[in-house]
mmCIF file of C-alpha atoms and ligand atoms in Angstrom:
data_model
loop_
_atom_site.group_PDB
_atom_site.id
_atom_site.type_symbol
_atom_site.label_atom_id
_atom_site.label_comp_id
_atom_site.label_asym_id
_atom_site.label_seq_id
_atom_site.Cartn_x
_atom_site.Cartn_y
_atom_site.Cartn_z
ATOM 1 C CA MET A 1 109.851 80.760 96.851
ATOM 2 C CA THR A 2 112.185 79.997 99.744
ATOM 3 C CA PRO A 3 115.591 78.860 99.261
ATOM 4 C CA LEU A 4 114.853 75.772 100.844
ATOM 5 C CA GLY A 5 111.624 75.402 98.508
ATOM 6 C CA ALA A 6 113.677 75.654 95.772
ATOM 7 C CA GLU A 7 116.076 72.859 96.789
ATOM 8 C CA ILE A 8 113.693 70.578 97.860
ATOM 9 C CA THR A 9 111.733 71.228 94.395
ATOM 10 C CA ALA A 10 115.205 70.270 92.708
ATOM 11 C CA LEU A 11 115.487 66.805 94.940
ATOM 12 C CA ILE A 12 111.973 65.808 93.906
ATOM 13 C CA ARG A 13 112.733 66.975 89.984
ATOM 14 C CA HIS A 14 115.678 64.453 90.129
ATOM 15 C CA GLY A 15 114.486 61.568 92.575
ATOM 16 C CA GLY A 16 110.978 61.591 92.968
ATOM 17 C CA PRO A 17 108.593 62.616 95.174
ATOM 18 C CA ILE A 18 109.361 62.755 99.247
ATOM 19 C CA GLY A 19 107.841 61.540 102.524
ATOM 20 C CA ILE A 20 106.093 63.854 104.897
ATOM 21 C CA ASP A 21 109.358 62.652 107.547
ATOM 22 C CA ARG A 22 111.571 63.738 104.723
ATOM 23 C CA TYR A 23 110.274 67.256 104.415
ATOM 24 C CA MET A 24 109.759 68.085 107.883
ATOM 25 C CA ALA A 25 113.528 67.082 108.880
ATOM 26 C CA LEU A 26 114.512 68.822 106.041
ATOM 27 C CA CYS A 27 112.256 72.358 106.680
ATOM 28 C CA LEU A 28 113.165 72.173 110.164
ATOM 29 C CA GLY A 29 116.672 70.828 110.308
ATOM 30 C CA HIS A 30 118.140 71.389 107.100
ATOM 31 C CA PRO A 31 122.007 72.594 107.977
ATOM 32 C CA VAL A 32 121.592 75.797 106.429
ATOM 33 C CA HIS A 33 118.177 76.762 105.668
ATOM 34 C CA GLY A 34 116.651 75.005 108.312
ATOM 35 C CA TYR A 35 114.005 76.652 110.478
ATOM 36 C CA TYR A 36 115.266 75.961 113.859
ATOM 37 C CA ARG A 37 118.707 76.322 112.121
ATOM 38 C CA THR A 38 118.244 80.060 111.786
ATOM 39 C CA ARG A 39 116.481 81.842 113.951
ATOM 40 C CA ASP A 40 115.076 82.006 117.604
ATOM 41 C CA PRO A 41 111.061 81.318 116.762
ATOM 42 C CA LEU A 42 109.930 81.969 120.622
ATOM 43 C CA GLY A 43 107.528 84.800 121.834
ATOM 44 C CA VAL A 44 105.627 87.469 120.803
ATOM 45 C CA LYS A 45 107.827 88.879 117.859
ATOM 46 C CA GLY A 46 108.332 84.999 116.834
ATOM 47 C CA ASP A 47 106.165 82.291 115.422
ATOM 48 C CA PHE A 48 104.456 80.554 119.073
ATOM 49 C CA THR A 49 104.913 80.838 122.313
ATOM 50 C CA THR A 50 105.693 78.280 124.871
ATOM 51 C CA ALA A 51 104.802 77.473 128.809
ATOM 52 C CA PRO A 52 108.022 78.373 129.935
ATOM 53 C CA GLU A 53 108.106 81.881 128.080
ATOM 54 C CA ILE A 54 104.335 82.787 129.708
ATOM 55 C CA SER A 55 105.295 82.110 133.340
ATOM 56 C CA GLN A 56 108.709 81.623 135.387
ATOM 57 C CA MET A 57 105.626 78.878 137.226
ATOM 58 C CA PHE A 58 106.344 76.543 134.995
ATOM 59 C CA GLY A 59 109.955 75.684 135.018
ATOM 60 C CA GLU A 60 109.785 76.415 139.268
ATOM 61 C CA LEU A 61 107.109 73.722 139.611
ATOM 62 C CA ILE A 62 109.327 71.274 137.188
ATOM 63 C CA GLY A 63 112.277 72.408 139.126
ATOM 64 C CA ALA A 64 110.256 70.968 142.484
ATOM 65 C CA TRP A 65 109.133 68.057 140.697
ATOM 66 C CA ALA A 66 113.178 67.281 139.702
ATOM 67 C CA GLY A 67 114.352 67.927 143.040
ATOM 68 C CA TYR A 68 111.368 65.413 144.468
ATOM 69 C CA ILE A 69 112.756 62.738 141.965
ATOM 70 C CA HIS A 70 115.830 63.406 143.013
ATOM 71 C CA GLY A 71 115.296 62.879 146.660
ATOM 72 C CA GLN A 72 113.709 59.177 146.586
ATOM 73 C CA ARG A 73 117.369 58.421 145.338
ATOM 74 C CA SER A 74 120.539 58.363 146.901
ATOM 75 C CA GLN A 75 121.420 61.812 147.466
ATOM 76 C CA ARG A 76 125.187 61.075 147.233
ATOM 77 C CA GLU A 77 124.971 60.456 143.121
ATOM 78 C CA PRO A 78 124.870 63.908 140.916
ATOM 79 C CA LEU A 79 121.564 64.972 139.951
ATOM 80 C CA ILE A 80 122.422 64.807 135.732
ATOM 81 C CA LEU A 81 119.282 67.280 134.558
ATOM 82 C CA VAL A 82 119.021 66.668 130.880
ATOM 83 C CA GLU A 83 116.420 69.377 128.753
ATOM 84 C CA LEU A 84 115.713 68.149 124.990
ATOM 85 C CA GLY A 85 115.308 70.885 122.674
ATOM 86 C CA PRO A 86 115.610 73.687 125.520
ATOM 87 C CA GLY A 87 114.660 76.882 123.890
ATOM 88 C CA ARG A 88 115.801 80.072 125.241
ATOM 89 C CA GLY A 89 116.977 77.491 128.247
ATOM 90 C CA THR A 90 113.945 79.717 130.218
ATOM 91 C CA LEU A 91 112.886 76.545 131.805
ATOM 92 C CA MET A 92 116.250 75.379 132.996
ATOM 93 C CA VAL A 93 117.056 78.218 134.841
ATOM 94 C CA ASP A 94 113.916 78.814 136.093
ATOM 95 C CA ALA A 95 114.354 74.530 137.080
ATOM 96 C CA LEU A 96 117.505 75.055 138.492
ATOM 97 C CA ARG A 97 116.583 78.096 140.808
ATOM 98 C CA ALA A 98 113.741 76.102 142.342
ATOM 99 C CA LEU A 99 115.902 72.590 141.982
ATOM 100 C CA ARG A 100 118.404 74.783 144.790
ATOM 101 C CA ILE A 101 115.872 75.190 147.120
ATOM 102 C CA ALA A 102 114.253 71.748 146.563
ATOM 103 C CA ALA A 103 117.550 69.802 146.697
ATOM 104 C CA PRO A 104 120.020 71.972 148.502
ATOM 105 C CA GLY A 105 123.798 70.610 148.657
ATOM 106 C CA ALA A 106 122.786 68.468 145.108
ATOM 107 C CA ASP A 107 125.758 68.134 142.756
ATOM 108 C CA ILE A 108 123.282 69.453 139.753
ATOM 109 C CA ARG A 109 124.618 68.733 136.492
ATOM 110 C CA PRO A 110 122.595 70.406 133.914
ATOM 111 C CA HIS A 111 122.736 68.967 130.102
ATOM 112 C CA LEU A 112 121.029 70.495 126.715
ATOM 113 C CA VAL A 113 120.503 68.965 123.742
ATOM 114 C CA GLU A 114 120.003 71.650 120.601
ATOM 115 C CA ILE A 115 120.385 71.575 117.122
ATOM 116 C CA SER A 116 119.949 75.044 116.887
ATOM 117 C CA PRO A 117 122.830 77.243 117.189
ATOM 118 C CA VAL A 118 121.239 80.653 117.442
ATOM 119 C CA LEU A 119 119.074 78.897 120.347
ATOM 120 C CA ARG A 120 122.176 77.598 121.367
ATOM 121 C CA ALA A 121 123.986 80.928 121.761
ATOM 122 C CA VAL A 122 120.705 82.104 123.658
ATOM 123 C CA GLN A 123 120.719 79.192 125.996
ATOM 124 C CA GLU A 124 124.534 79.779 126.578
ATOM 125 C CA ARG A 125 123.810 83.320 127.843
ATOM 126 C CA ALA A 126 120.881 82.490 129.872
ATOM 127 C CA LEU A 127 122.654 79.431 131.747
ATOM 128 C CA ALA A 128 126.004 80.882 131.801
ATOM 129 C CA GLY A 129 127.743 80.024 135.330
ATOM 130 C CA THR A 130 125.565 76.937 136.087
ATOM 131 C CA GLY A 131 128.145 74.098 134.453
ATOM 132 C CA ALA A 132 125.897 73.286 131.811
ATOM 133 C CA THR A 133 127.093 71.038 129.120
ATOM 134 C CA TRP A 134 125.543 70.973 125.369
ATOM 135 C CA HIS A 135 124.897 68.057 122.877
ATOM 136 C CA ALA A 136 123.893 67.368 119.475
ATOM 137 C CA GLY A 137 121.978 64.325 120.561
ATOM 138 C CA ILE A 138 121.047 61.913 122.993
ATOM 139 C CA GLU A 139 124.410 59.683 121.883
ATOM 140 C CA THR A 140 126.798 61.439 124.228
ATOM 141 C CA LEU A 141 124.556 62.453 127.309
ATOM 142 C CA PRO A 142 126.699 61.001 130.347
ATOM 143 C CA GLU A 143 125.575 57.518 131.802
ATOM 144 C CA GLY A 144 123.739 56.842 135.235
ATOM 145 C CA PRO A 145 120.270 58.157 136.274
ATOM 146 C CA ALA A 146 118.871 61.220 134.958
ATOM 147 C CA ILE A 147 116.227 63.398 134.989
ATOM 148 C CA ILE A 148 114.779 64.208 131.144
ATOM 149 C CA LEU A 149 112.585 66.929 130.633
ATOM 150 C CA ALA A 150 110.805 68.139 127.256
ATOM 151 C CA ASN A 151 108.783 70.495 126.549
ATOM 152 C CA GLU A 152 107.150 70.948 122.797
ATOM 153 C CA PHE A 153 110.043 68.640 121.460
ATOM 154 C CA PHE A 154 108.272 65.555 120.735
ATOM 155 C CA ASP A 155 106.149 67.668 118.105
ATOM 156 C CA CYS A 156 108.865 68.926 115.932
ATOM 157 C CA LEU A 157 110.211 65.261 115.149
ATOM 158 C CA PRO A 158 109.669 63.977 111.713
ATOM 159 C CA VAL A 159 106.621 61.693 110.823
ATOM 160 C CA ARG A 160 105.205 59.545 108.362
ATOM 161 C CA GLN A 161 101.937 59.826 106.891
ATOM 162 C CA PHE A 162 99.491 56.931 105.260
ATOM 163 C CA GLU A 163 96.187 57.304 103.724
ATOM 164 C CA ARG A 164 93.562 53.819 103.732
ATOM 165 C CA HIS A 165 92.436 52.869 100.019
ATOM 166 C CA ALA A 166 91.505 49.656 99.361
ATOM 167 C CA THR A 167 94.601 48.580 98.262
ATOM 168 C CA GLY A 168 95.955 49.236 101.590
ATOM 169 C CA TRP A 169 98.048 52.336 103.495
ATOM 170 C CA HIS A 170 99.553 54.605 100.944
ATOM 171 C CA GLU A 171 102.443 56.639 102.116
ATOM 172 C CA ARG A 172 101.679 60.618 101.865
ATOM 173 C CA GLN A 173 103.928 62.660 99.948
ATOM 174 C CA VAL A 174 105.561 65.695 98.962
ATOM 175 C CA GLY A 175 105.822 66.376 94.866
ATOM 176 C CA LEU A 176 105.327 68.378 92.078
ATOM 177 C CA GLY A 177 102.463 70.183 90.940
ATOM 178 C CA PRO A 178 101.555 70.947 87.117
ATOM 179 C CA GLU A 179 103.209 74.487 87.506
ATOM 180 C CA GLY A 180 106.008 73.211 89.910
ATOM 181 C CA ASP A 181 104.715 74.052 92.865
ATOM 182 C CA LEU A 182 104.930 71.712 95.719
ATOM 183 C CA VAL A 183 101.883 69.801 96.510
ATOM 184 C CA PHE A 184 100.708 66.782 98.706
ATOM 185 C CA GLY A 185 100.174 63.411 97.207
ATOM 186 C CA LEU A 186 100.093 59.685 97.895
ATOM 187 C CA ALA A 187 102.295 56.792 96.563
ATOM 188 C CA PRO A 188 101.174 54.583 93.816
ATOM 189 C CA GLU A 189 102.223 51.689 95.575
ATOM 190 C CA ALA A 190 100.262 50.546 99.302
ATOM 191 C CA THR A 191 103.390 50.080 102.190
ATOM 192 C CA PRO A 192 103.389 46.595 102.627
ATOM 193 C CA GLY A 193 103.806 45.217 106.183
ATOM 194 C CA LEU A 194 101.695 48.067 107.618
ATOM 195 C CA ASP A 195 98.533 46.083 108.554
ATOM 196 C CA ALA A 196 96.572 48.856 111.034
ATOM 197 C CA ASP A 197 93.061 49.236 110.296
ATOM 198 C CA GLY A 198 91.159 52.256 109.602
ATOM 199 C CA PRO A 199 88.315 53.074 107.160
ATOM 200 C CA GLU A 200 88.965 54.371 103.882
ATOM 201 C CA GLY A 201 90.291 58.066 103.495
ATOM 202 C CA ALA A 202 91.697 57.743 107.093
ATOM 203 C CA LEU A 203 95.300 59.414 107.543
ATOM 204 C CA LEU A 204 97.529 57.536 109.872
ATOM 205 C CA SER A 205 100.581 59.444 111.235
ATOM 206 C CA VAL A 206 103.573 57.110 112.338
ATOM 207 C CA PRO A 207 105.678 58.999 114.672
ATOM 208 C CA GLY A 208 108.997 56.782 113.342
ATOM 209 C CA VAL A 209 111.788 58.812 115.044
ATOM 210 C CA GLY A 210 109.586 60.074 118.021
ATOM 211 C CA LEU A 211 109.205 56.654 118.990
ATOM 212 C CA GLY A 212 112.315 55.567 118.139
ATOM 213 C CA LEU A 213 113.831 58.128 120.944
ATOM 214 C CA MET A 214 110.935 57.023 123.110
ATOM 215 C CA ARG A 215 112.384 53.322 123.315
ATOM 216 C CA LEU A 216 115.788 54.564 123.841
ATOM 217 C CA LEU A 217 115.057 56.944 126.467
ATOM 218 C CA ALA A 218 112.907 54.465 128.640
ATOM 219 C CA HIS A 219 115.458 51.467 128.005
ATOM 220 C CA ARG A 220 117.788 54.127 129.354
ATOM 221 C CA MET A 221 114.983 54.710 132.702
ATOM 222 C CA ARG A 222 114.967 50.721 133.211
ATOM 223 C CA GLU A 223 118.158 50.329 133.030
ATOM 224 C CA ALA A 224 119.791 53.299 134.781
ATOM 225 C CA GLY A 225 116.734 54.005 136.783
ATOM 226 C CA GLY A 226 115.497 58.333 136.187
ATOM 227 C CA ALA A 227 112.537 59.654 135.127
ATOM 228 C CA LEU A 228 111.512 61.046 132.058
ATOM 229 C CA LEU A 229 109.055 64.414 131.713
ATOM 230 C CA ALA A 230 107.532 64.915 127.874
ATOM 231 C CA ILE A 231 104.977 67.651 127.899
ATOM 232 C CA ASP A 232 103.351 68.439 124.282
ATOM 233 C CA TYR A 233 100.173 69.395 122.656
ATOM 234 C CA GLY A 234 98.577 66.426 121.288
ATOM 235 C CA HIS A 235 96.298 63.484 121.714
ATOM 236 C CA VAL A 236 95.839 60.347 124.444
ATOM 237 C CA ARG A 237 93.544 58.460 122.461
ATOM 238 C CA PRO A 238 95.016 57.045 119.008
ATOM 239 C CA GLY A 239 93.413 58.300 116.127
ATOM 240 C CA PHE A 240 92.851 59.583 112.363
ATOM 241 C CA GLY A 241 93.350 62.799 111.387
ATOM 242 C CA ASP A 242 96.029 65.128 109.405
ATOM 243 C CA THR A 243 97.528 66.880 112.538
ATOM 244 C CA LEU A 244 100.557 68.109 110.584
ATOM 245 C CA GLN A 245 100.615 71.999 110.745
ATOM 246 C CA ALA A 246 102.666 74.744 110.457
ATOM 247 C CA LEU A 247 103.085 78.181 112.399
ATOM 248 C CA SER A 248 103.980 81.721 111.491
ATOM 249 C CA GLY A 249 103.461 85.030 113.092
ATOM 250 C CA HIS A 250 101.491 83.343 115.825
ATOM 251 C CA ARG A 251 99.064 82.017 113.009
ATOM 252 C CA PHE A 252 98.286 78.759 111.216
ATOM 253 C CA ALA A 253 99.771 78.734 108.081
ATOM 254 C CA ASP A 254 100.014 76.344 104.685
ATOM 255 C CA PRO A 255 103.206 73.860 105.390
ATOM 256 C CA LEU A 256 103.910 73.652 101.916
ATOM 257 C CA ALA A 257 103.891 77.573 100.916
ATOM 258 C CA ALA A 258 107.432 78.435 102.522
ATOM 259 C CA PRO A 259 109.397 76.122 103.552
ATOM 260 C CA GLY A 260 111.744 76.748 106.271
ATOM 261 C CA GLU A 261 110.356 79.626 107.222
ATOM 262 C CA ALA A 262 107.441 78.123 109.246
ATOM 263 C CA ASP A 263 107.316 76.238 111.952
ATOM 264 C CA LEU A 264 106.248 72.404 110.881
ATOM 265 C CA THR A 265 104.869 70.295 113.993
ATOM 266 C CA HIS A 266 102.339 67.981 114.532
ATOM 267 C CA HIS A 267 100.131 66.685 117.312
ATOM 268 C CA VAL A 268 101.879 64.054 119.505
ATOM 269 C CA ASP A 269 100.720 60.564 119.860
ATOM 270 C CA PHE A 270 100.995 60.135 124.132
ATOM 271 C CA ALA A 271 99.423 56.590 123.289
ATOM 272 C CA ALA A 272 102.064 55.502 120.766
ATOM 273 C CA LEU A 273 104.504 57.068 123.291
ATOM 274 C CA ALA A 274 103.110 55.764 126.293
ATOM 275 C CA ASN A 275 103.255 51.772 124.878
ATOM 276 C CA ALA A 276 106.983 52.280 123.668
ATOM 277 C CA ALA A 277 108.461 52.917 126.780
ATOM 278 C CA HIS A 278 105.855 50.149 128.661
ATOM 279 C CA THR A 279 107.479 47.740 125.814
ATOM 280 C CA GLU A 280 110.700 48.854 127.050
ATOM 281 C CA GLY A 281 109.849 47.855 130.677
ATOM 282 C CA ALA A 282 110.144 51.626 132.041
ATOM 283 C CA ILE A 283 106.804 52.579 133.810
ATOM 284 C CA VAL A 284 104.403 54.971 132.812
ATOM 285 C CA HIS A 285 102.730 57.234 134.356
ATOM 286 C CA GLY A 286 99.981 59.226 132.735
ATOM 287 C CA PRO A 287 99.503 61.119 130.582
ATOM 288 C CA VAL A 288 97.077 63.770 132.090
ATOM 289 C CA ALA A 289 95.793 66.990 131.280
ATOM 290 C CA GLN A 290 99.136 70.013 131.899
ATOM 291 C CA ARG A 291 96.053 71.491 133.528
ATOM 292 C CA ASP A 292 95.712 68.643 136.498
ATOM 293 C CA PHE A 293 99.529 68.241 136.548
ATOM 294 C CA LEU A 294 100.492 71.828 137.109
ATOM 295 C CA LEU A 295 97.191 72.113 139.699
ATOM 296 C CA ALA A 296 98.382 68.984 141.106
ATOM 297 C CA LEU A 297 101.879 70.641 141.572
ATOM 298 C CA GLY A 298 100.833 73.411 143.350
ATOM 299 C CA LEU A 299 100.400 76.127 140.890
ATOM 300 C CA ASN A 300 97.946 78.027 142.692
ATOM 301 C CA ALA A 301 100.035 78.285 145.740
ATOM 302 C CA ARG A 302 103.304 79.392 143.694
ATOM 303 C CA ALA A 303 100.984 82.325 142.399
ATOM 304 C CA GLU A 304 99.576 83.337 145.490
ATOM 305 C CA HIS A 305 103.453 83.066 147.045
ATOM 306 C CA LEU A 306 104.491 85.623 144.063
ATOM 307 C CA LYS A 307 101.784 87.759 144.511
ATOM 308 C CA THR A 308 102.375 88.321 148.439
ATOM 309 C CA ARG A 309 105.277 90.419 146.724
ATOM 310 C CA ALA A 310 103.989 91.825 143.053
ATOM 311 C CA THR A 311 102.553 95.255 142.671
ATOM 312 C CA ALA A 312 99.172 94.841 141.082
ATOM 313 C CA VAL A 313 100.252 94.917 137.536
ATOM 314 C CA GLN A 314 102.801 92.022 138.325
ATOM 315 C CA ALA A 315 99.994 90.459 140.469
ATOM 316 C CA ALA A 316 97.641 90.695 137.519
ATOM 317 C CA ALA A 317 100.121 89.294 134.774
ATOM 318 C CA VAL A 318 100.430 85.948 137.753
ATOM 319 C CA ASP A 319 96.838 85.575 137.398
ATOM 320 C CA SER A 320 96.651 85.866 133.635
ATOM 321 C CA ALA A 321 99.567 83.029 133.374
ATOM 322 C CA VAL A 322 97.579 80.741 135.446
ATOM 323 C CA ARG A 323 94.733 81.081 133.504
ATOM 324 C CA ARG A 324 96.414 80.576 129.712
ATOM 325 C CA LEU A 325 98.654 77.619 131.364
ATOM 326 C CA THR A 326 95.715 76.236 133.017
ATOM 327 C CA ASP A 327 92.862 76.978 130.305
ATOM 328 C CA GLY A 328 90.717 73.818 129.693
ATOM 329 C CA SER A 329 88.202 75.015 127.388
ATOM 330 C CA ARG A 330 88.894 73.393 123.933
ATOM 331 C CA GLY A 331 92.146 73.934 122.557
ATOM 332 C CA GLY A 332 93.082 75.834 125.489
ATOM 333 C CA MET A 333 96.587 75.311 126.661
ATOM 334 C CA GLY A 334 95.508 73.116 130.265
ATOM 335 C CA SER A 335 93.635 70.426 128.308
ATOM 336 C CA LEU A 336 95.185 70.266 124.543
ATOM 337 C CA PHE A 337 98.706 69.931 126.280
ATOM 338 C CA LYS A 338 99.350 66.291 128.056
ATOM 339 C CA VAL A 339 101.972 65.293 130.097
ATOM 340 C CA LEU A 340 103.734 61.941 130.100
ATOM 341 C CA ALA A 341 106.507 60.474 132.924
ATOM 342 C CA VAL A 342 108.698 57.733 132.119
ATOM 343 C CA SER A 343 110.694 56.092 134.710
ATOM 344 C CA GLY A 344 112.629 53.181 136.086
ATOM 345 C CA ARG A 345 111.395 51.148 138.192
ATOM 346 C CA ASP A 346 113.142 52.554 141.082
ATOM 347 C CA HIS A 347 110.669 55.020 141.479
ATOM 348 C CA GLY A 348 107.307 54.982 142.917
ATOM 349 C CA PRO A 349 104.276 56.846 141.918
ATOM 350 C CA LEU A 350 105.704 60.976 140.697
ATOM 351 C CA PRO A 351 103.657 63.825 141.980
ATOM 352 C CA GLY A 352 101.807 65.848 139.247
ATOM 353 C CA PHE A 353 99.974 61.865 138.249
ATOM 354 C CA PRO A 354 97.404 60.149 140.055
ATOM 355 C CA GLU A 355 98.452 56.407 141.518
ATOM 356 C CA ALA A 356 98.045 54.140 139.081
HETATM 357 N N1 SAH B 401 111.632 73.945 125.333
HETATM 358 C C1 SAH B 401 111.362 75.124 124.882
HETATM 359 C C2 SAH B 401 111.596 74.796 123.182
HETATM 360 C C3 SAH B 401 110.459 74.197 122.417
HETATM 361 S S1 SAH B 401 111.031 74.626 120.336
HETATM 362 C C4 SAH B 401 110.556 75.701 124.873
HETATM 363 O O1 SAH B 401 109.365 75.034 125.905
HETATM 364 O O2 SAH B 401 110.298 77.433 124.940
HETATM 365 C C5 SAH B 401 111.663 73.184 119.892
HETATM 366 C C6 SAH B 401 112.896 73.148 120.720
HETATM 367 O O3 SAH B 401 113.603 71.617 120.091
HETATM 368 C C7 SAH B 401 113.740 74.137 119.914
HETATM 369 O O4 SAH B 401 115.207 74.056 121.413
HETATM 370 C C8 SAH B 401 114.397 73.288 118.788
HETATM 371 O O5 SAH B 401 115.518 74.088 118.357
HETATM 372 C C9 SAH B 401 114.945 72.289 119.384
HETATM 373 N N2 SAH B 401 114.806 71.280 118.329
HETATM 374 C C10 SAH B 401 114.068 70.604 117.015
HETATM 375 N N3 SAH B 401 114.522 69.398 116.775
HETATM 376 C C11 SAH B 401 115.667 69.124 117.450
HETATM 377 C C12 SAH B 401 116.437 67.967 117.664
HETATM 378 N N4 SAH B 401 115.810 66.649 116.867
HETATM 379 N N5 SAH B 401 117.504 67.646 118.197
HETATM 380 C C13 SAH B 401 117.588 68.660 119.523
HETATM 381 N N6 SAH B 401 116.423 69.548 119.376
HETATM 382 C C14 SAH B 401 115.888 70.057 118.495
#
């Protein structure tokens, strides 16, 4: 058992079973043993690889996107560019390079929201000299119109889960089995006030933290202007099913097997995020498939441009990255990942999204 597993076992022994949200929050964010507090999980040697780590083109296209949005506004205001959960800082580095070309002379102020001290140190090295500022949460971000980026961020925010029975929706919990091991169970009493429809046995995920965050950000967009770009794997239609998953060494793992040692994520419910933003009075763009978004932003043209100055090996790597980022087959990144933007009323249609 991992040290965090022992701590969670003691917690349950004293206080009873805990919700999936608390379990996720402990596994990922525990101050000492949390997954994101203790390691750099990205890349070939880590547990998963993200789009910015696959190719520089991903961040560059997003930088150009941000430049276009800034161009719709008064050129004199500073360009506050925020990233939530910036990983190794790769997306920000690539975006800034493209942004300096797309928005020449702009007063760019990068802000990074990160809970991991390990990743923050990696980001500080990558972004040295850019004037970037770090934050532990969105509360300390500067006011005013901002362009906010979030790639693979909403998927690691805690969710609650409920299972439908004749008596109502019962919260899914982590408790102790007969051997004292961690097991999934259900709260004996139904949760009052949850009136969603669903067949017997259906599993409902409620992304409370993510929805709360989206409401705050959408409110900010409506009041101060700006745009938020959220990219994640997830579904466009609400649905039932367990999408909580653990990844370790690029393979799926049992979410209860090694608390704090494996990444724990869930498929993002884009319908719920879009609805939360709309309710706050912001304008919602998409969601669209990552494949369509990147192709609309000119991924192929960018790839061709890179290839004009590339060796044969580099050119093959560019082609392979384009295929990976746009792979529309079942489970491929191009279709599994969705892109959602939320903007204030001062913006028209945004690049990469079909006009509503
Ligand atoms: N966006 C990066 C990394 C994705 S991994 C990329 O695409 O490569 C998730 C990132 O979110 C990590 O940097 C992790 O440390 C950070 N993170 C996780 N939970 C967070 C939270 N509650 N607040 C801020 N950052 C968080």
